[in-house]
CSV table of C-alpha atoms and ligand atoms in Angstrom, one decimal:
chain,number,residue,atom,x,y,z
Q,1,UNK,CA,168.1,9.0,160.6
Q,2,UNK,CA,170.3,11.3,158.5
Q,3,UNK,CA,169.0,12.1,155.1
Q,4,UNK,CA,171.3,11.5,152.1
Q,5,UNK,CA,172.6,14.8,150.5
Q,6,UNK,CA,171.4,14.0,147.0
Q,7,UNK,CA,174.0,16.3,145.5
Q,8,UNK,CA,176.6,14.0,146.8
Q,9,UNK,CA,175.2,10.8,145.8
Q,10,UNK,CA,175.8,9.5,142.2
Q,11,UNK,CA,172.2,9.1,140.9
Q,12,UNK,CA,171.1,5.5,139.7
Q,13,UNK,CA,170.5,7.5,136.2
Q,14,UNK,CA,174.3,7.3,135.8
Q,15,UNK,CA,174.2,3.3,136.1
Q,16,UNK,CA,175.4,2.9,132.6
Q,17,UNK,CA,178.5,5.0,133.1
Q,18,UNK,CA,179.5,2.8,135.9
Q,19,UNK,CA,178.8,-0.6,134.5
Q,20,UNK,CA,179.9,-1.0,130.9
Q,21,UNK,CA,182.6,-2.8,129.0
Q,22,UNK,CA,184.9,-0.1,128.9
Q,23,UNK,CA,184.5,0.6,132.9
Q,24,UNK,CA,185.3,-3.2,133.2
Q,25,UNK,CA,188.3,-2.8,131.2
Q,26,UNK,CA,189.6,0.1,133.1
Q,27,UNK,CA,188.5,-1.3,136.4
Q,28,UNK,CA,188.9,-5.1,135.8
Q,29,UNK,CA,187.2,-6.6,139.1
Q,30,UNK,CA,189.2,-9.7,138.8
Q,31,UNK,CA,192.4,-7.9,138.7
Q,32,UNK,CA,191.7,-5.4,141.4
Q,33,UNK,CA,190.0,-8.0,143.8
Q,34,UNK,CA,191.1,-11.5,142.7
Q,35,UNK,CA,194.0,-11.5,145.4
Q,36,UNK,CA,191.6,-10.8,148.3
Q,37,UNK,CA,188.4,-12.9,147.7
Q,38,UNK,CA,188.5,-16.6,148.0
Q,39,UNK,CA,185.8,-19.4,147.4
Q,40,UNK,CA,183.4,-19.9,150.3
Q,41,UNK,CA,183.8,-16.3,151.9
Q,42,UNK,CA,181.1,-13.9,152.8
Q,43,UNK,CA,182.0,-10.4,151.3
Q,44,UNK,CA,180.4,-7.1,151.2
Q,45,UNK,CA,180.2,-4.5,148.4
Q,46,UNK,CA,179.0,-1.3,150.1
Q,47,UNK,CA,177.8,1.3,147.8
Q,48,UNK,CA,177.4,-1.3,145.2
Q,49,UNK,CA,175.7,0.8,142.6
Q,50,UNK,CA,174.8,-1.3,139.5
Q,51,UNK,CA,177.0,-4.1,140.5
Q,52,UNK,CA,180.1,-4.1,138.3
Q,53,UNK,CA,182.0,-5.7,141.4
Q,54,UNK,CA,179.3,-7.5,143.2
Q,55,UNK,CA,178.8,-9.7,140.0
Q,56,UNK,CA,182.5,-10.4,139.8
Q,57,UNK,CA,182.8,-11.0,143.6
Q,58,UNK,CA,179.9,-13.4,143.2
Q,59,UNK,CA,181.9,-15.5,140.7
Q,60,UNK,CA,184.9,-15.4,143.1
Q,61,UNK,CA,183.2,-16.6,146.2
Q,62,UNK,CA,181.7,-19.6,144.2
Q,63,UNK,CA,178.6,-21.7,145.0
Q,64,UNK,CA,179.5,-21.7,148.6
Q,65,UNK,CA,180.2,-18.1,149.2
Q,66,UNK,CA,177.9,-15.0,149.7
Q,67,UNK,CA,177.9,-11.5,148.5
Q,68,UNK,CA,176.0,-8.9,150.5
Q,69,UNK,CA,175.4,-5.9,148.0
Q,70,UNK,CA,174.4,-2.7,149.7
Q,71,UNK,CA,173.3,0.5,148.4
Q,72,UNK,CA,171.0,3.5,149.4
Q,73,UNK,CA,169.2,3.4,146.0
Q,74,UNK,CA,166.7,0.7,145.5
Q,75,UNK,CA,167.0,1.4,141.6
Q,76,UNK,CA,170.7,0.4,141.6
Q,77,UNK,CA,169.9,-2.9,143.7
Q,78,UNK,CA,166.9,-3.6,141.2
Q,79,UNK,CA,169.6,-3.4,138.2
Q,80,UNK,CA,172.0,-5.6,140.1
Q,81,UNK,CA,169.3,-8.1,140.6
Q,82,UNK,CA,168.3,-8.5,137.1
Q,83,UNK,CA,171.9,-8.8,136.2
Q,84,UNK,CA,172.2,-11.5,138.9
Q,85,UNK,CA,169.3,-13.4,137.6
Q,86,UNK,CA,170.3,-13.3,134.1
Q,87,UNK,CA,173.7,-14.7,134.9
Q,88,UNK,CA,172.3,-17.4,137.3
Q,89,UNK,CA,174.2,-15.8,140.2
Q,90,UNK,CA,171.1,-14.5,142.2
Q,91,UNK,CA,171.5,-17.5,144.9
Q,92,UNK,CA,174.8,-15.8,145.9
Q,93,UNK,CA,174.0,-12.3,146.0
Q,94,UNK,CA,171.7,-10.7,148.9
Q,95,UNK,CA,170.9,-7.1,148.3
Q,96,UNK,CA,170.0,-4.8,151.0
Q,97,UNK,CA,168.9,-1.0,150.9
Q,98,UNK,CA,170.8,0.8,153.5
Q,99,UNK,CA,170.2,4.3,155.1
Q,100,UNK,CA,172.6,7.0,154.4
Q,101,UNK,CA,173.9,6.7,158.1
Q,102,UNK,CA,173.7,2.9,158.6
Q,103,UNK,CA,174.7,0.1,156.6
Q,104,UNK,CA,172.4,-2.3,158.5
Q,105,UNK,CA,173.5,-5.7,157.8
Q,106,UNK,CA,174.1,-8.2,160.6
Q,107,UNK,CA,176.3,-11.1,159.0
Q,108,UNK,CA,180.1,-10.9,159.5
Q,109,UNK,CA,182.1,-10.6,156.5
Q,110,UNK,CA,185.7,-11.7,155.5
Q,111,UNK,CA,186.1,-8.7,152.9
Q,112,UNK,CA,184.4,-5.3,152.3
Q,113,UNK,CA,184.8,-3.3,149.2
Q,114,UNK,CA,184.0,0.5,149.3
Q,115,UNK,CA,184.6,1.4,145.6
Q,116,UNK,CA,184.1,5.3,144.7
Q,117,UNK,CA,181.4,5.7,147.6
Q,118,UNK,CA,183.1,6.9,150.9
Q,119,UNK,CA,183.2,10.6,149.7
Q,120,UNK,CA,179.3,10.2,149.3
Q,121,UNK,CA,178.8,9.0,153.1
Q,122,UNK,CA,177.7,11.9,155.3
Q,123,UNK,CA,179.6,10.7,158.5
Q,124,UNK,CA,182.7,8.7,157.6
Q,125,UNK,CA,183.7,8.1,161.1
Q,126,UNK,CA,180.4,6.3,161.9
Q,127,UNK,CA,180.5,4.5,158.7
Q,128,UNK,CA,184.0,3.0,159.2
Q,129,UNK,CA,183.2,2.0,162.8
Q,130,UNK,CA,180.2,0.1,161.5
Q,131,UNK,CA,182.5,-1.6,159.0
Q,132,UNK,CA,184.9,-2.6,161.7
Q,133,UNK,CA,182.0,-4.1,163.7
Q,134,UNK,CA,181.1,-6.2,160.4
Q,135,UNK,CA,184.4,-7.6,159.8
Q,136,UNK,CA,185.6,-11.2,160.9
Q,137,UNK,CA,189.0,-11.4,162.7
Q,138,UNK,CA,191.6,-10.8,160.0
Q,139,UNK,CA,188.9,-9.3,157.8
Q,140,UNK,CA,190.0,-6.8,155.2
Q,141,UNK,CA,188.4,-3.5,153.7
Q,142,UNK,CA,189.5,-2.0,150.2
Q,143,UNK,CA,188.7,1.7,149.8
Q,144,UNK,CA,189.1,3.1,146.5
Q,145,UNK,CA,188.3,7.0,145.7
Q,146,UNK,CA,188.3,8.7,142.4
Q,147,UNK,CA,191.5,11.1,142.0
Q,148,UNK,CA,189.4,13.4,139.8
Q,149,UNK,CA,186.8,13.9,142.5
Q,150,UNK,CA,188.5,13.4,145.9
Q,151,UNK,CA,191.6,15.4,146.5
Q,152,UNK,CA,194.9,13.5,148.1
Q,153,UNK,CA,194.2,15.3,151.3
Q,154,UNK,CA,190.8,14.3,151.6
Q,155,UNK,CA,191.7,10.7,150.9
Q,156,UNK,CA,194.5,10.8,153.6
Q,157,UNK,CA,191.9,12.1,156.3
Q,158,UNK,CA,189.6,9.1,155.3
Q,159,UNK,CA,192.3,6.8,155.9
Q,160,UNK,CA,193.2,8.5,159.1
Q,161,UNK,CA,189.7,8.1,160.3
Q,162,UNK,CA,189.8,4.4,159.4
Q,163,UNK,CA,192.9,4.0,161.5
Q,164,UNK,CA,191.2,5.7,164.4
Q,165,UNK,CA,188.2,3.2,163.8
Q,166,UNK,CA,190.7,0.5,164.5
Q,167,UNK,CA,191.9,-0.7,160.9
Q,168,UNK,CA,195.5,-1.2,160.1
Q,169,UNK,CA,196.7,0.0,156.7
Q,170,UNK,CA,198.5,-2.7,154.6
Q,171,UNK,CA,199.0,-1.6,151.3
Q,172,UNK,CA,197.9,0.7,148.4
Q,173,UNK,CA,197.1,-1.2,145.3
Q,174,UNK,CA,197.6,0.6,141.9
Q,175,UNK,CA,194.2,1.3,140.5
Q,176,UNK,CA,193.7,3.5,137.5
Q,177,UNK,CA,192.5,7.1,138.0
Q,178,UNK,CA,192.2,6.3,141.8
Q,179,UNK,CA,193.7,6.4,145.4
Q,180,UNK,CA,193.3,3.2,147.3
Q,181,UNK,CA,194.2,1.6,150.5
Q,182,UNK,CA,193.8,-1.9,151.7
Q,183,UNK,CA,193.2,-2.2,155.6
Q,184,UNK,CA,192.8,-5.0,157.9
Q,185,UNK,CA,191.6,-5.6,161.4
L,201,SAM,C1,179.7,6.3,142.5
L,201,SAM,S1,178.7,5.3,142.6
L,201,SAM,C2,180.0,3.8,142.8
L,201,SAM,C3,179.2,2.3,142.7
L,201,SAM,C4,180.1,1.1,142.5
L,201,SAM,N1,180.8,1.0,143.8
L,201,SAM,C5,181.1,1.2,141.5
L,201,SAM,O1,182.1,1.6,141.8
L,201,SAM,O2,180.6,0.9,140.4
L,201,SAM,C6,178.5,5.3,144.5
L,201,SAM,C7,177.3,4.4,145.0
L,201,SAM,O3,177.2,4.4,146.5
L,201,SAM,C8,176.1,4.7,146.8
L,201,SAM,N2,176.0,5.3,148.3
L,201,SAM,C9,176.3,6.5,148.6
L,201,SAM,N3,176.3,6.6,149.8
L,201,SAM,C10,176.2,5.7,150.3
L,201,SAM,C11,175.7,5.0,151.8
L,201,SAM,N4,175.8,5.9,152.8
L,201,SAM,N5,175.5,3.9,152.1
L,201,SAM,C12,175.3,3.0,151.0
L,201,SAM,N6,175.4,3.3,149.7
L,201,SAM,C13,175.7,4.7,149.4
L,201,SAM,C14,175.2,5.4,145.8
L,201,SAM,O4,173.8,5.3,145.9
L,201,SAM,C15,176.0,4.8,144.7
L,201,SAM,O5,175.2,3.7,143.9
C-alpha cells in the first residue's frame, strides 16, 4: 500500500476552514450539484473532508438515496458523522476510510464528486480508473480543483488522464476560484 504524503494532504485540523458559513456561500453545494444529483441516487463524495458537500448531497438524494463519504483521515469522517447525526441524516450517509491508493468501496454509484482533492492523490491514473469501475452506466464525475493551488496545466493533465481512463468530458461548470470538469462514462 502506498503511504499518503502528509505534506500534500489537507489536515483534519483545517476542517473548519473547509466547512463554515462563508465557504458554503462561496461554494454553495446546492448551486454546484443540484443539476446532477436526483432523489433515490447513490452518490460518492471522495475526499469528503468534514462533509460540506456530503451533507448537502444527503439532502438531495432524499430518504431513498445513499451518500458514500470517503476520506483518508478518520478524524474528518468523525466530524462528518457528528454533523449527520445532529441533522438526522445519518441513515443516508455511509462513511468509509480509504487508503491513499485505493478508494475501496464496492457499491456502484450514479455520481462522484472529487472536490479539491485530486491533487492530493499520489497516483491520479489509478484513482481515476477506480472511479470508472465504480460508476454506473451514464454515471458522472465532477472534478473541481483550486486555481490558487493547482495550475491550469496540471488541471489539463488530470483531465487528460481522466479521458484515458475512459471518461468523456461534458462541460466546465463555473465554480468560484476553481477549475472544474464534468465527465461521463
Ligand atoms: C482540501 S480537502 C477537501 C475536502 C472536501 N472535498 C471539500 O471540498 O470541502 C481534501 C480532502 O481529501 C482527502 N484525501 C486526500 N487524498 C485522498 C485519497 N487518496 N483518498 C481519499 N481522500 C483523500 C483529505 O484527507 C482531505 O480531507
